Every structure is written in structure tokens, then in C-alpha cells.
Amino acid sequence: MAVKILPHTLMVQRQLLQYLADGQVVSGSYLAEQLGISRAAIAKHIDLLQALGLDIYAIRAKGYQLAQPITLLDAAQIRRQQAPAMAEIWLQHITDSTNTQLLKRLQDGQPLSKGQVIVAEAQTAGRGRRGNTWVSPYGSNLYFSLYWPLSQGIQAAMGLSLVIGVAVAELLEHQFGVEVALKWPNDIYIQGQKLGGILVELAGQSHAQCDVVIGLGLNIALPERLTTDIQQAVTSLQHHVEAPIDRNQLIPALQLAMVQALTAFELQGFRGYMTAFNQRDMYRDQAVSIKGGQALSGICRGVDATGCLVLEVDGQRQSIFAGEVSLRPKESS
Ligand code: BTN
């Protein structure tokens, strides 16, 4: 999405969406009058929002309507629901990538508080692992990045992303009654379809303390038409939950869950999370292939106390540090 957006445009779009948020049809002339701009300008803003992935229709001679009602992110509501002593949560309307935003601040030497978060309504350059694009349409998902100084140094980063996976899974299970599976090292699944992913990026030194940015992308209500842009089966949390999901409530809950998990990880390491991860391991005891690191095939035996994947190859267990796991197709007899 190569869309250049000026600050004034952001304000107008946000106001425009406040009129459309409940999913009713609103006429172009009413919108123009309320916002003090021309109908042609309204049409341009609608085009921009569509380009940002929002499902919004122009209905001839009637006006505009969202495909589904949305609750916009609201900084005041998020703040009200934060647990005591939590660092600030910054809300950006549209950004390149919430991870990039935190990394930039670290590079510029801006002081960040432990557990500080940036969330956005849309990302124009959302990043996934292995250089993939993370599809980040407006208003429908969660784009969340948290800053954490990692006192154990860079070697702890692997366990850390698994701990975050467990924390997110436990929160979603508890709040929404869904069954969440985890795919080593960073993927979150429901019923075999990808719900979200975690991207841990490092800034700073490699031995002593280093700074990490933990990015979480979670599909809440990904528009159907965008799922074709994604190379694998994906799902949205709202498909599995009856009541409307309020991102303004979920965001502070995620911050708290992550900070608690990271604090425990800092004190006890990964060992305490091993069982929780293995109970949710998507490929436990299944025949898998590893690519991207050492190319290997074997039986997945979960993770060990350091967070490495344990692969059984010809009866021998090996620890895998990096790579992508996929199910090995059954050999035809
Ligand atoms: C994956 O490939 O599965 C990881 C996806 C991580 C996406 C999130 S969205 C918030 C943060 N900002 C980014 O640009 N990426 C992460």
C-alpha cells in the first residue's frame, strides 16, 4: 500500500469514519456538510480509505456504508482500561509499521519505558517474518508493538517470542473461550488457520542488555477480499467469537499479559513456559520438515527448556535453533 497520507487527511478520515462507524448508510452531502468540505473531497477520502483495506461501499444516489460496523481505536478508552503502573500506549491512526516506529525511536535515542506500546489502525508497510508483508487493513485488526529491554542479552530472544505466544494464547482462551494452537517459533493458530504472528526485532548491543521490540499482528475481522493476498489459510478472531470484540479493551489486556509474562521470563527463564507451549504445539508428535535453517525431517517433539524445537530424527533427538516448520506430506504407498 504505497499511500502517502498528510496529517490533515488523517484527521478528516477519522472524523469521516466516526459518522460511518455504526454501519448505516450516510449521504455524501451530509458528510460534506458536517466536515465542511466538498462532496468530491469526501469521495477522495473514501477512495483513500478503500486503498487502506477498509471495506466501504459507495451506494449510488444514497451515500456510503461500511461493510460491517467498526469500533475505532480510542486512546482515552484504552488508557482508562490500563492496569496500574503500566507504561503508556500510543495510538497512531495510520503508520508504516508499529515495529518500525518503536525501532526508530530507539535509534533516535528517545527514552522509552519498559512495556511501552504503539498500536495503529492501519499499517502501510506492515512486516512479517522472513521479509514477508503483513497485510494490515484499516480498522479491522490489531497491530501492536511493545518495547522491552532484555536484561538476559540477545541469546534470550528466542525463548522470549515463545513466552509471548503463550501469553497471547492464554489471554485469548481465557477471554473468548477459543482453543489456540502455537506453531514454533512465532505463529498463532485457531482450527489450523493462522490467526496472528509475532515478530521480535532487536536493537542495540548483542551481549549485555539489548532492546527488543515485540510486534504482534492479530486478525480480528480481516476483510474476506484480502485473504486472497495471503499465501496460507487465515482466520479472524471474530469468526470464533459471538460477541463483538472490542480492540480498545483487548489492547490494554495484551499489554498487561505481555508485561507479566516478560517479567516472569526475566526472573525464571523459559523453563516455566515449556509445558504451556508444548500443550498448544500445533505439530506435536507429527512428521515435519524444517526449512530455512538446517534442512531436516523428523518427528516434532515440542520444545526444550531453552525454547529450541526438539526434532526426532531416526530415533535421535536434535535441538533446532532456527527455521520454518511445516507438516511433512504423507508418503503415498
Ligand atoms: C509473522 O510473520 O507471522 C509475524 C507478523 C507480525 C506482524 C506485526 S503487526 C505489528 C508489528 N508491526 C509490523 O510491521 N509487524 C508486526
mmCIF file of C-alpha atoms and ligand atoms in Angstrom, residues 96-100 123 125-130 132 134 136 142-145 186-187 194 196-199 215-218, ligand 1:
data_model
loop_
_atom_site.group_PDB
_atom_site.id
_atom_site.type_symbol
_atom_site.label_atom_id
_atom_site.label_comp_id
_atom_site.label_asym_id
_atom_site.label_seq_id
_atom_site.Cartn_x
_atom_site.Cartn_y
_atom_site.Cartn_z
ATOM 1 C CA ASP A 96 4.241 2.439 8.231
ATOM 2 C CA SER A 97 4.791 -0.268 10.845
ATOM 3 C CA THR A 98 4.356 -0.119 14.615
ATOM 4 C CA ASN A 99 7.612 -2.108 14.996
ATOM 5 C CA THR A 100 9.455 0.378 12.767
ATOM 6 C CA GLN A 123 -0.002 -0.117 8.614
ATOM 7 C CA ALA A 125 4.389 -1.247 5.451
ATOM 8 C CA GLY A 126 3.475 -3.977 7.951
ATOM 9 C CA ARG A 127 6.246 -6.565 8.201
ATOM 10 C CA GLY A 128 6.049 -10.275 8.865
ATOM 11 C CA ARG A 129 8.869 -12.744 9.413
ATOM 12 C CA ARG A 130 11.309 -13.672 6.636
ATOM 13 C CA ASN A 132 7.004 -11.070 4.255
ATOM 14 C CA TRP A 134 1.903 -8.303 6.909
ATOM 15 C CA SER A 136 -2.651 -4.561 7.676
ATOM 16 C CA LEU A 142 -4.665 -5.428 15.794
ATOM 17 C CA TYR A 143 -1.198 -4.039 15.057
ATOM 18 C CA PHE A 144 0.612 -3.904 18.362
ATOM 19 C CA SER A 145 4.281 -3.352 19.278
ATOM 20 C CA ASN A 186 6.083 -17.380 16.334
ATOM 21 C CA ASP A 187 2.686 -18.252 14.898
ATOM 22 C CA LYS A 194 -3.329 -18.612 11.054
ATOM 23 C CA GLY A 196 -1.678 -13.990 14.113
ATOM 24 C CA GLY A 197 2.070 -13.772 14.289
ATOM 25 C CA ILE A 198 4.832 -12.373 16.424
ATOM 26 C CA LEU A 199 7.850 -10.501 15.094
ATOM 27 C CA GLY A 215 5.338 -6.934 17.319
ATOM 28 C CA LEU A 216 2.024 -8.744 17.380
ATOM 29 C CA GLY A 217 -0.354 -8.868 14.443
ATOM 30 C CA LEU A 218 -3.733 -10.392 15.250
HETATM 31 C C1 BTN B 1 4.578 -13.163 11.155
HETATM 32 O O1 BTN B 1 5.204 -13.176 10.082
HETATM 33 O O2 BTN B 1 3.783 -14.070 11.431
HETATM 34 C C2 BTN B 1 4.767 -12.028 12.137
HETATM 35 C C3 BTN B 1 3.797 -10.894 11.862
HETATM 36 C C4 BTN B 1 3.970 -9.701 12.784
HETATM 37 C C5 BTN B 1 3.082 -8.548 12.389
HETATM 38 C C6 BTN B 1 3.107 -7.443 13.394
HETATM 39 S S1 BTN B 1 1.824 -6.254 13.164
HETATM 40 C C7 BTN B 1 2.540 -5.223 14.350
HETATM 41 C C8 BTN B 1 4.034 -5.252 14.111
HETATM 42 N N1 BTN B 1 4.406 -4.317 13.081
HETATM 43 C C9 BTN B 1 4.875 -4.912 11.987
HETATM 44 O O3 BTN B 1 5.252 -4.330 10.961
HETATM 45 N N2 BTN B 1 4.876 -6.253 12.161
HETATM 46 C C10 BTN B 1 4.383 -6.609 13.472
#
